[in-house]
mmCIF file of N, CA, C and O in Angstrom:
data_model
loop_
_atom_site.group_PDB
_atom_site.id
_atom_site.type_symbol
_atom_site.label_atom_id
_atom_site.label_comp_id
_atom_site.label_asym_id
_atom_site.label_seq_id
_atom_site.Cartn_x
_atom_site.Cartn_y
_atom_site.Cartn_z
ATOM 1 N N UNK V 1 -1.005 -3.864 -6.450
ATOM 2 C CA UNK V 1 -2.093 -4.761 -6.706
ATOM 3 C C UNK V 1 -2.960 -4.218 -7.842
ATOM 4 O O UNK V 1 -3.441 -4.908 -8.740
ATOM 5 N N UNK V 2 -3.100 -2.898 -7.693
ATOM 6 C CA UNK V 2 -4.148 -2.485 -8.617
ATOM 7 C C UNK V 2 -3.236 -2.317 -10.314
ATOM 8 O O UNK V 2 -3.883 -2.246 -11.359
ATOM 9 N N UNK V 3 -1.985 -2.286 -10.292
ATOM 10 C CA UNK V 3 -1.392 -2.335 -11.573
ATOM 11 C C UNK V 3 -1.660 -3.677 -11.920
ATOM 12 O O UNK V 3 -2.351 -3.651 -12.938
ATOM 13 N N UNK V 4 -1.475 -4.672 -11.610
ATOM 14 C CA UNK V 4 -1.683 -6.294 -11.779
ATOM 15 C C UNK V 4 -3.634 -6.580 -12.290
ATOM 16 O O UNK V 4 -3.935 -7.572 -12.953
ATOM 17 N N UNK V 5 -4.309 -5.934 -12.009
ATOM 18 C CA UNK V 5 -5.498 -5.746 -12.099
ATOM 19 C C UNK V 5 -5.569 -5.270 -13.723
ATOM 20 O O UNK V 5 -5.868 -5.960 -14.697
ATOM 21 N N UNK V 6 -5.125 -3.612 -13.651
ATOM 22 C CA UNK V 6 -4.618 -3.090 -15.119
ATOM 23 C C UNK V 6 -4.103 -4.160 -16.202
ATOM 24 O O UNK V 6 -4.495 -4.429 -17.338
ATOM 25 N N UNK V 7 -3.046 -4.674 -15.380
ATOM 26 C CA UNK V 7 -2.414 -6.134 -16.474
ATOM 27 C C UNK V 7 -3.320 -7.185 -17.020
ATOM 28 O O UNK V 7 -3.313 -7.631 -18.167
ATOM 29 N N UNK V 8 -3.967 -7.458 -16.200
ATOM 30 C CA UNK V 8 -4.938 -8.549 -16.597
ATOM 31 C C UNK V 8 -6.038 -8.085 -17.380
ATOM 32 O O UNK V 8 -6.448 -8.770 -18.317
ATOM 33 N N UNK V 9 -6.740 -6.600 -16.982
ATOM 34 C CA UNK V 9 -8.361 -6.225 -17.863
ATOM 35 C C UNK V 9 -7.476 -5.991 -19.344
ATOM 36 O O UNK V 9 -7.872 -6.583 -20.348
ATOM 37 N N UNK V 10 -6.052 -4.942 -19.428
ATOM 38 C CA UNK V 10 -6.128 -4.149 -20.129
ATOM 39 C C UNK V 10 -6.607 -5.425 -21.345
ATOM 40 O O UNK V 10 -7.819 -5.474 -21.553
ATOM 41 N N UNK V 11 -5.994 -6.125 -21.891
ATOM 42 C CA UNK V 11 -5.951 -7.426 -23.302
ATOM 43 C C UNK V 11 -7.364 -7.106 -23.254
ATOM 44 O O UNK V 11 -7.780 -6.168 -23.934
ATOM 45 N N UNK V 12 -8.198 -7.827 -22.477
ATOM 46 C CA UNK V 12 -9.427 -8.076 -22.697
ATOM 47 C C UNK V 12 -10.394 -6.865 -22.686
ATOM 48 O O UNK V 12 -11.610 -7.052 -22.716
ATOM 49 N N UNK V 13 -9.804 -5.508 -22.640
ATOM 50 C CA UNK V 13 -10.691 -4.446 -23.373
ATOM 51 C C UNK V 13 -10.194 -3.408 -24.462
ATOM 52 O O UNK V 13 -10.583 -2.250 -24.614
ATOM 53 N N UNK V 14 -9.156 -4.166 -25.245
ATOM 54 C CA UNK V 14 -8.445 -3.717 -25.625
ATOM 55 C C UNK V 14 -7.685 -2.136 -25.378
ATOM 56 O O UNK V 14 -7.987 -1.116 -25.996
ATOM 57 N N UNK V 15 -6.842 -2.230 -24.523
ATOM 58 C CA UNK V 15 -6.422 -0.941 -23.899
ATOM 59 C C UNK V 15 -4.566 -0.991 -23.586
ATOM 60 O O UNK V 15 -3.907 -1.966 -23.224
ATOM 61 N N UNK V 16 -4.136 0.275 -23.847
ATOM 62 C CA UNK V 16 -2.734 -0.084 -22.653
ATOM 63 C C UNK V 16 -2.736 -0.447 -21.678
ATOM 64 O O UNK V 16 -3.929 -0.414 -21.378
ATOM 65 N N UNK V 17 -2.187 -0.831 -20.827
ATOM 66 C CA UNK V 17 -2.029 -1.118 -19.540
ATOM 67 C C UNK V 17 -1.813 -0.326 -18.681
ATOM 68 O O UNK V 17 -2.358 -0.128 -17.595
ATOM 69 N N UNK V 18 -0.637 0.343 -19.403
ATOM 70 C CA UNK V 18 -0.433 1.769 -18.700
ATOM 71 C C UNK V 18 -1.463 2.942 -18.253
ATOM 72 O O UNK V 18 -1.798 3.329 -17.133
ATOM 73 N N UNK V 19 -1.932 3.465 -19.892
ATOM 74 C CA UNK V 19 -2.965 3.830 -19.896
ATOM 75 C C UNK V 19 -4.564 3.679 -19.041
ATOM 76 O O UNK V 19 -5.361 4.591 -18.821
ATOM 77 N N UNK V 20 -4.685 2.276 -18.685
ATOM 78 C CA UNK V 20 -5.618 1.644 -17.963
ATOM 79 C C UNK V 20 -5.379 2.023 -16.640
ATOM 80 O O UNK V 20 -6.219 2.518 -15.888
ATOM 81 N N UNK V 21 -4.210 1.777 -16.374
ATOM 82 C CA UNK V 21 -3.509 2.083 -14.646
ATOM 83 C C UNK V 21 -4.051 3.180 -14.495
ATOM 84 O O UNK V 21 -4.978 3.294 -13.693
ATOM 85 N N UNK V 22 -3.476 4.522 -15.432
ATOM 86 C CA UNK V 22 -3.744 5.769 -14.801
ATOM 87 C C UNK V 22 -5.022 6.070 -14.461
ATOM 88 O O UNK V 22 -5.262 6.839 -13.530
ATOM 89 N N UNK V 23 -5.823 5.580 -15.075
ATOM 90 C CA UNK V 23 -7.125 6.076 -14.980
ATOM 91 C C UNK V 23 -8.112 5.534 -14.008
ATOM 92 O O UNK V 23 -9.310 5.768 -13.849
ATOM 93 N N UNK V 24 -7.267 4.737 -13.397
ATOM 94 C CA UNK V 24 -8.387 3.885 -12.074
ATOM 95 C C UNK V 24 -7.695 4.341 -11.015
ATOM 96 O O UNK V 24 -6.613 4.096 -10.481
ATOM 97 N N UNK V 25 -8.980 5.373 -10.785
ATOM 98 C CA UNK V 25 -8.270 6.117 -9.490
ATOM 99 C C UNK V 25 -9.469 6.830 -8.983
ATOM 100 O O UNK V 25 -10.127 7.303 -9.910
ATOM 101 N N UNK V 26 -10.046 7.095 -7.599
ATOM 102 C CA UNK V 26 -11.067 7.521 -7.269
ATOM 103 C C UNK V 26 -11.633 8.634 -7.838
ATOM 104 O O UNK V 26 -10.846 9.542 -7.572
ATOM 105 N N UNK V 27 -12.887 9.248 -8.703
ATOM 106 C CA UNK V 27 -12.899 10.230 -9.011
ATOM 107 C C UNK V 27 -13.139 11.771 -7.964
ATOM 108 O O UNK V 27 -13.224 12.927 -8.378
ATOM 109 N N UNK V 28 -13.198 11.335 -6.683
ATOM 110 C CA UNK V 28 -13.602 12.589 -6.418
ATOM 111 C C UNK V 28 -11.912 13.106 -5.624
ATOM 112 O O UNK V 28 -11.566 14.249 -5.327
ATOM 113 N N UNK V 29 -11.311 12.109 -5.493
ATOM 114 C CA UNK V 29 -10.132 12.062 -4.901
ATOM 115 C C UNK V 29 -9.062 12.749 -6.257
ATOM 116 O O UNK V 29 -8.657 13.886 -6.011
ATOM 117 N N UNK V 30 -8.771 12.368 -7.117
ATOM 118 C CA UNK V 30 -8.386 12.835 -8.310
ATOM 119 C C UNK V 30 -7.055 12.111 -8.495
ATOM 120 O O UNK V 30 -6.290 12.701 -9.258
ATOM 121 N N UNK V 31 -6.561 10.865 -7.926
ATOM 122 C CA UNK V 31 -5.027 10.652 -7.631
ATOM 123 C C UNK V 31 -5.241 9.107 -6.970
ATOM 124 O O UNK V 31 -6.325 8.709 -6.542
ATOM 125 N N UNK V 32 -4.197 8.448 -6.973
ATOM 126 C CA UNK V 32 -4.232 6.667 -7.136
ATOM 127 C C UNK V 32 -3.949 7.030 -4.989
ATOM 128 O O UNK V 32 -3.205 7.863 -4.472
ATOM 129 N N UNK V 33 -4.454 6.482 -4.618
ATOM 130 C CA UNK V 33 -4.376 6.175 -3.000
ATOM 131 C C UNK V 33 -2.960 5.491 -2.503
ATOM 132 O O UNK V 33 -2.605 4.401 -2.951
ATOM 133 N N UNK V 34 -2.471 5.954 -1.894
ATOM 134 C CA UNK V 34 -0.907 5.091 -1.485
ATOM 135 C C UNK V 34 -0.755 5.071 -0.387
ATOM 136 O O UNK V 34 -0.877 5.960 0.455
ATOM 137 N N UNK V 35 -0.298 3.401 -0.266
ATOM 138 C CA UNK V 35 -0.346 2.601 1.197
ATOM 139 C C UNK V 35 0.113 3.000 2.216
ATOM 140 O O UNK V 35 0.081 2.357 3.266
ATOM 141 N N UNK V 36 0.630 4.159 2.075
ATOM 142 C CA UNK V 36 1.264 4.910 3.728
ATOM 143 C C UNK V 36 -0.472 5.204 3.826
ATOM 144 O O UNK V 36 -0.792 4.467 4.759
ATOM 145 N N UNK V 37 -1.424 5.724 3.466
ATOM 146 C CA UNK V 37 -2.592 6.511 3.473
ATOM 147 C C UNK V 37 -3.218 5.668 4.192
ATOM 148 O O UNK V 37 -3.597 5.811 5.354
ATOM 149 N N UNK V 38 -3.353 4.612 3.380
ATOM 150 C CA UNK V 38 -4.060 3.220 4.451
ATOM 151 C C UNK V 38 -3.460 2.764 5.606
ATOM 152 O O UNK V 38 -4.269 2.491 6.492
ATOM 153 N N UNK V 39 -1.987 2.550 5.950
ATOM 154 C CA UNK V 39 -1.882 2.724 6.579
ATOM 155 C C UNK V 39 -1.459 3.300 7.776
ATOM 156 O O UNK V 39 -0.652 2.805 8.563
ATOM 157 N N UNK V 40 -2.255 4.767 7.915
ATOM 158 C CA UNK V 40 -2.332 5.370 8.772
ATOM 159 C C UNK V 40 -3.624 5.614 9.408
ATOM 160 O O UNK V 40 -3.872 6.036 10.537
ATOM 161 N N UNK V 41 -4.733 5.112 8.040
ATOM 162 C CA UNK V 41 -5.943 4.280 9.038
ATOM 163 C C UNK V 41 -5.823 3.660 9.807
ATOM 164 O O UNK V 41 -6.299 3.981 10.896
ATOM 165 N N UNK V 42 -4.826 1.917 9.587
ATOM 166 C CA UNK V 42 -4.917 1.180 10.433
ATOM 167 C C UNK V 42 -3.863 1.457 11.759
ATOM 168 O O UNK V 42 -3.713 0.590 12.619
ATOM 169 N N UNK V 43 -3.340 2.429 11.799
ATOM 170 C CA UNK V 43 -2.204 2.629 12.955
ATOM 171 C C UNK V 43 -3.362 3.549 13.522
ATOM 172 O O UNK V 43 -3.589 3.070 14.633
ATOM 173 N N UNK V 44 -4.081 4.461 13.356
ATOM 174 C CA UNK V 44 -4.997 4.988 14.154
ATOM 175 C C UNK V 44 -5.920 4.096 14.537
ATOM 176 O O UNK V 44 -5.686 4.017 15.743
ATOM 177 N N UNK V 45 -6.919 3.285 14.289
ATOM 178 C CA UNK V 45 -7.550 2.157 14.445
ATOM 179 C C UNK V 45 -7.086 1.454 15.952
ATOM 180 O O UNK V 45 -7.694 1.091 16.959
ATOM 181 N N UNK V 46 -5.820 1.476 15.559
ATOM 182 C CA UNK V 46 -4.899 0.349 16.635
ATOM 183 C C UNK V 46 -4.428 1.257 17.565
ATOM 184 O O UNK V 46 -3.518 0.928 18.326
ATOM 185 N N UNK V 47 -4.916 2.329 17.603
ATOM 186 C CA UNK V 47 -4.015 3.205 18.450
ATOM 187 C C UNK V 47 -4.874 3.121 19.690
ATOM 188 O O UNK V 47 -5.706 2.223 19.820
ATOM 189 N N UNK V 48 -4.631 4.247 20.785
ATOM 190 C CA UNK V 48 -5.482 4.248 21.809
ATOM 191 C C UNK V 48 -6.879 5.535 21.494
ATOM 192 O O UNK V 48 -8.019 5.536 21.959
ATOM 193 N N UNK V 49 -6.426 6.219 20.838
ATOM 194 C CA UNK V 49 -7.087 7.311 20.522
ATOM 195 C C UNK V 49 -8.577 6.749 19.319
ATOM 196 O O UNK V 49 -9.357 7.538 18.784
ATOM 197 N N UNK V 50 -8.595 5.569 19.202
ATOM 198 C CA UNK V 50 -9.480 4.974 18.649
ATOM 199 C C UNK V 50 -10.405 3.866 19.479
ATOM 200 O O UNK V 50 -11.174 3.075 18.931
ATOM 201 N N UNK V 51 -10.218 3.950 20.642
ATOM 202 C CA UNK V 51 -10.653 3.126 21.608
ATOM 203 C C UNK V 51 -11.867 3.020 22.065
ATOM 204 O O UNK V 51 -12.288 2.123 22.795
ATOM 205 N N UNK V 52 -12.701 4.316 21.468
ATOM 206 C CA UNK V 52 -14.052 4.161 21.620
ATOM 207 C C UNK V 52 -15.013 4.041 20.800
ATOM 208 O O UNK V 52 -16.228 4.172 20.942
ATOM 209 N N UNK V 53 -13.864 3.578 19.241
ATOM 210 C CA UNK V 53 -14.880 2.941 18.035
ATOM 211 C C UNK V 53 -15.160 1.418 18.209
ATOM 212 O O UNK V 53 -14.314 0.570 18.497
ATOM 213 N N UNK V 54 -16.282 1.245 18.022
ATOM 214 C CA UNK V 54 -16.873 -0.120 18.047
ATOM 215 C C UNK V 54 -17.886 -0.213 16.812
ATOM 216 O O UNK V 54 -18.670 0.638 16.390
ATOM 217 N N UNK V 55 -17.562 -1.826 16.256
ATOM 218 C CA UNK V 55 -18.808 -2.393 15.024
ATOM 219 C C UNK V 55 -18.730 -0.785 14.181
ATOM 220 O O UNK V 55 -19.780 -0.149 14.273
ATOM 221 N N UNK V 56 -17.558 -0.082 13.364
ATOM 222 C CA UNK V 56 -18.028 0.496 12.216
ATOM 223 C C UNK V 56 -17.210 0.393 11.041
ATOM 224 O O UNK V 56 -16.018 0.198 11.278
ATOM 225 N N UNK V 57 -17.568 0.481 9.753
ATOM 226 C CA UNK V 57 -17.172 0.354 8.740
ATOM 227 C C UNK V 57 -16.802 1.149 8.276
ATOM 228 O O UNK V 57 -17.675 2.017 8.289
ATOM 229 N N UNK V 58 -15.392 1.697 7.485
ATOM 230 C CA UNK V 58 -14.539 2.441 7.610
ATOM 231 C C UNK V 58 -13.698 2.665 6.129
ATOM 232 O O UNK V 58 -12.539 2.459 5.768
ATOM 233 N N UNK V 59 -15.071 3.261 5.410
ATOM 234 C CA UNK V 59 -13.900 3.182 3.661
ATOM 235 C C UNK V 59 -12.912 3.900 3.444
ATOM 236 O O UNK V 59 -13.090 5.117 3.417
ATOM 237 N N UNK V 60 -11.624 3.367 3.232
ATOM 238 C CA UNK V 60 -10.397 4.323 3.092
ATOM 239 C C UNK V 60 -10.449 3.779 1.826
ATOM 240 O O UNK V 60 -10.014 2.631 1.738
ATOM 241 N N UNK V 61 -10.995 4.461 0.509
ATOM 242 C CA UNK V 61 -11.210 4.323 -0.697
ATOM 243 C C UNK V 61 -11.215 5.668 -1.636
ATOM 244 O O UNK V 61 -11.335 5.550 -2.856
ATOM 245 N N UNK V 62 -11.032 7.388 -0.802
ATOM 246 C CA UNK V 62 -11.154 8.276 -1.731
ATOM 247 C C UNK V 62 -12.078 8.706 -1.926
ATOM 248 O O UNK V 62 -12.127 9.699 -2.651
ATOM 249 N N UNK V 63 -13.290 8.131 -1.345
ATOM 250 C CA UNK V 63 -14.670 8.644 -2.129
ATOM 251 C C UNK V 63 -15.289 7.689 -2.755
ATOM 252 O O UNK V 63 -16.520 7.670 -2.777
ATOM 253 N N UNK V 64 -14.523 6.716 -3.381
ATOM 254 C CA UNK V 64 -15.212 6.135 -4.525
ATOM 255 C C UNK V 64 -16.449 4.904 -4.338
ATOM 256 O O UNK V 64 -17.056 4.360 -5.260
ATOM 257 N N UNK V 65 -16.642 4.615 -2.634
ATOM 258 C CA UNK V 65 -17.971 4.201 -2.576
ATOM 259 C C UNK V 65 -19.012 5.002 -1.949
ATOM 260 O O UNK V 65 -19.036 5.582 -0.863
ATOM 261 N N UNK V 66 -20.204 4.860 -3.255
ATOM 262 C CA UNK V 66 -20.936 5.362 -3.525
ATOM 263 C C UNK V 66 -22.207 5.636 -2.338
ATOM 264 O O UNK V 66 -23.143 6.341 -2.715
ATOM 265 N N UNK V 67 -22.230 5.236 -1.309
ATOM 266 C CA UNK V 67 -22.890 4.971 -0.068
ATOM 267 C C UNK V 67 -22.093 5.865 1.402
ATOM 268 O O UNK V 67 -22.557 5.728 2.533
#
């Protein structure tokens, strides 16, 4: 998804695409996030060992929000 993102800004800021890809990636994390990562949030989430989270918000983002 996030290469398709790259595809679409790079034209309109004049950039590679490629180039664009690499570089959107969390900075404190240092490396692009991959979907086994996420989901092993949501298999813990769903698991039983998560059974006593309720109402919280849960960024699997790397760091990169700022809050």
């Amino acid at each position: 998804m996030l290469r398709s993102v790259a595809d679409f800004l790079a034209p309109r800021l004049g950039k590679e695409s490629g180039k664009l890809f690499d570089s959107m990636f969390p900075a404190q994390l240092g490396r692009h996030i991959q979907p086994i990562e996420v989901g092993r949030i949501v298999a813990f989430l769903l698991s039983d060992s998560a059974e006593i989270i309720r109402g919280q918000s849960i960024n699997v983002d790397g760091g990169d929000t700022p809050y």
